[in-house]
Amino acid sequence: MQRVASSSLLRHKKVLKKGTKFSLLVCGPGGSGRATFVNALIDSQLGESGDKVKQLIHRTEVAPEEAHIEPGITLEPWTETLYDEEGGALSITFVDTPGFGDNINNEVVFPELLGFIERQYDNVLAEENRIRRNPKFRDDRVHVLLYFIEATGHGLRELDVELMRQMSTRANVIPILAKADTLTPSELAENKRLIMEDIEYHQIPIYNFPYDPEEDDETIEQNSHLRSLLPFAVIGSNEVAVVNGKRCLVRTYPWGSVDIEDPRFSDFAVLRNVLLGSHLEDLKEATHSILYENYRTKKLSTNDSPLIDQSATPDMSEESFVAREERLRAEEARFKEIEEKVQREIAQKKRELLERERELREIEARLKNELVVEE
């Protein structure tokens, strides 16, 4: 059954075009609130019958005779469709990672995660090089990796550092501070500070809401504010309550309850808007133009490229090498041409926006003058 979200999740009309697709990988240790966060994100935990949606994340029982074997992780993708009142649709593929953090040596899961992301890149690369494209091809590239970090009071663990360092070469990594409601305001601020200091110290290239100094003031201010909130602190809950006539997701305690969207305690509402509205297209563009293109360039320059015939006989090796070099030069020229074209289009869009802003200011000034004359 498809799940329907409130229109507030899909404020930006450019995102609402039919067929818009987005892929999100959630990663973190068991008990960090991944399932609760996902259910809250799509705002559909409870139906009219009051029945809860099935548990999204599960682990199979391990037989005693297999207890010595590292369980690894299980990558579980599923797709949800969010609608707005005007019929706009956003199809989101979630990829969960049950089992992460359950191994004695958790670094064994890194190749599995990287392999999954790279397989999606390989599928796109193979499709790009088909003579006849498949009109039903599904692009499942991961656009963002949400990494749930447990608050320790000591910054990042070694596992956190290595996971984010390796994954950020293939995905837009956004760090999440899980279960923010277990921390006092001062503890929350301190944990955020320590985590960001470690990220900076280890030079981990997370997605930090980049912006060009030449962009408009509103964009710079928005991205600077979002950068200052990292890692996003979230409170998870799927308990629905009506507060002042408004349907809310709340977390209940013996002393009361808190709305998980209350900005005094949680960054959930901000993060939701980033993922499903304001930065959805930016994350997709960064995935395609930066992460995928870097992977593609490296892939084409190695012998495991799907474009290179590995069955060539030894006496054809020199010919294959020459052909490969020519192909690489052609690809590099094409990359450069694409980059120059994109830069020209961006410059043209900026000029158009500046011209439009100038026209609007002139109209505003003229209207003010007309009002003064009428008075």
Tab-separated table of N, CA and C in Angstrom, residues 7 33 35 38 53 87 103 116 122 124 157 162 164 174 190 199 231 257 296 298-299 312-313 319 346 348 366:
chain	number	residue	atom	x	y	z
A	7	SER	N	1.403	17.697	2.547
A	7	SER	CA	1.994	18.533	1.501
A	7	SER	C	3.114	19.397	2.035
A	33	GLY	N	17.875	4.571	16.093
A	33	GLY	CA	16.656	5.264	15.679
A	33	GLY	C	16.472	5.409	14.186
A	35	ALA	N	14.937	3.366	11.938
A	35	ALA	CA	13.583	3.033	11.484
A	35	ALA	C	12.590	4.109	11.904
A	38	VAL	N	12.986	7.158	9.684
A	38	VAL	CA	12.428	6.991	8.342
A	38	VAL	C	10.911	7.106	8.375
A	53	VAL	N	2.528	0.807	11.077
A	53	VAL	CA	3.203	0.239	9.917
A	53	VAL	C	4.181	-0.820	10.412
A	87	GLY	N	-1.140	16.496	-6.723
A	87	GLY	CA	-0.798	15.314	-7.507
A	87	GLY	C	0.670	15.153	-7.803
A	103	ASN	N	29.190	-6.244	14.424
A	103	ASN	CA	30.339	-7.123	14.210
A	103	ASN	C	31.465	-6.792	15.186
A	116	PHE	N	27.929	-1.731	-2.823
A	116	PHE	CA	26.533	-1.453	-3.179
A	116	PHE	C	26.420	-0.129	-3.932
A	122	ASP	N	28.050	1.662	-11.594
A	122	ASP	CA	28.395	0.801	-12.728
A	122	ASP	C	27.190	0.582	-13.641
A	124	VAL	N	24.722	2.660	-14.168
A	124	VAL	CA	24.517	3.883	-14.951
A	124	VAL	C	25.578	3.994	-16.041
A	157	ARG	N	33.991	7.994	17.257
A	157	ARG	CA	34.734	6.759	17.441
A	157	ARG	C	35.540	6.483	16.172
A	162	GLU	N	36.292	6.234	10.088
A	162	GLU	CA	36.608	5.443	8.903
A	162	GLU	C	35.405	5.287	7.982
A	164	MET	N	32.774	7.342	7.583
A	164	MET	CA	32.482	8.585	6.858
A	164	MET	C	33.589	8.932	5.873
A	174	ILE	N	25.864	12.971	5.340
A	174	ILE	CA	25.362	13.961	6.294
A	174	ILE	C	25.328	13.303	7.669
A	190	GLU	N	27.841	20.513	23.258
A	190	GLU	CA	29.205	20.013	23.416
A	190	GLU	C	29.470	18.823	22.493
A	199	ILE	N	35.650	15.795	12.733
A	199	ILE	CA	35.464	15.754	11.276
A	199	ILE	C	36.468	16.670	10.589
A	231	PRO	N	26.503	18.296	13.407
A	231	PRO	CA	25.600	17.277	12.881
A	231	PRO	C	24.160	17.558	13.307
A	257	SER	N	5.614	15.683	27.206
A	257	SER	CA	5.910	15.258	25.838
A	257	SER	C	6.576	16.393	25.077
A	296	ARG	N	33.481	7.671	-12.477
A	296	ARG	CA	33.452	7.310	-13.895
A	296	ARG	C	34.814	7.527	-14.554
A	298	LYS	N	37.755	7.611	-13.110
A	298	LYS	CA	38.708	6.629	-12.598
A	298	LYS	C	38.433	5.252	-13.185
A	299	LYS	N	37.164	4.918	-13.316
A	299	LYS	CA	36.791	3.602	-13.845
A	299	LYS	C	37.242	3.444	-15.289
A	312	ALA	N	41.069	-9.580	-25.116
A	312	ALA	CA	42.049	-9.383	-26.191
A	312	ALA	C	43.220	-10.335	-26.002
A	313	THR	N	43.726	-10.867	-27.099
A	313	THR	CA	44.866	-11.775	-27.043
A	313	THR	C	46.137	-10.984	-26.822
A	319	GLU	N	47.744	-2.789	-29.451
A	319	GLU	CA	46.632	-2.135	-30.134
A	319	GLU	C	45.550	-1.725	-29.137
A	346	ILE	N	25.430	28.009	-16.109
A	346	ILE	CA	25.324	28.603	-14.774
A	346	ILE	C	25.506	30.109	-14.849
A	348	GLN	N	24.971	32.017	-17.400
A	348	GLN	CA	23.806	32.605	-18.060
A	348	GLN	C	22.632	32.713	-17.097
A	366	ARG	N	8.952	51.884	-8.802
A	366	ARG	CA	7.912	52.595	-9.539
A	366	ARG	C	6.587	52.552	-8.793
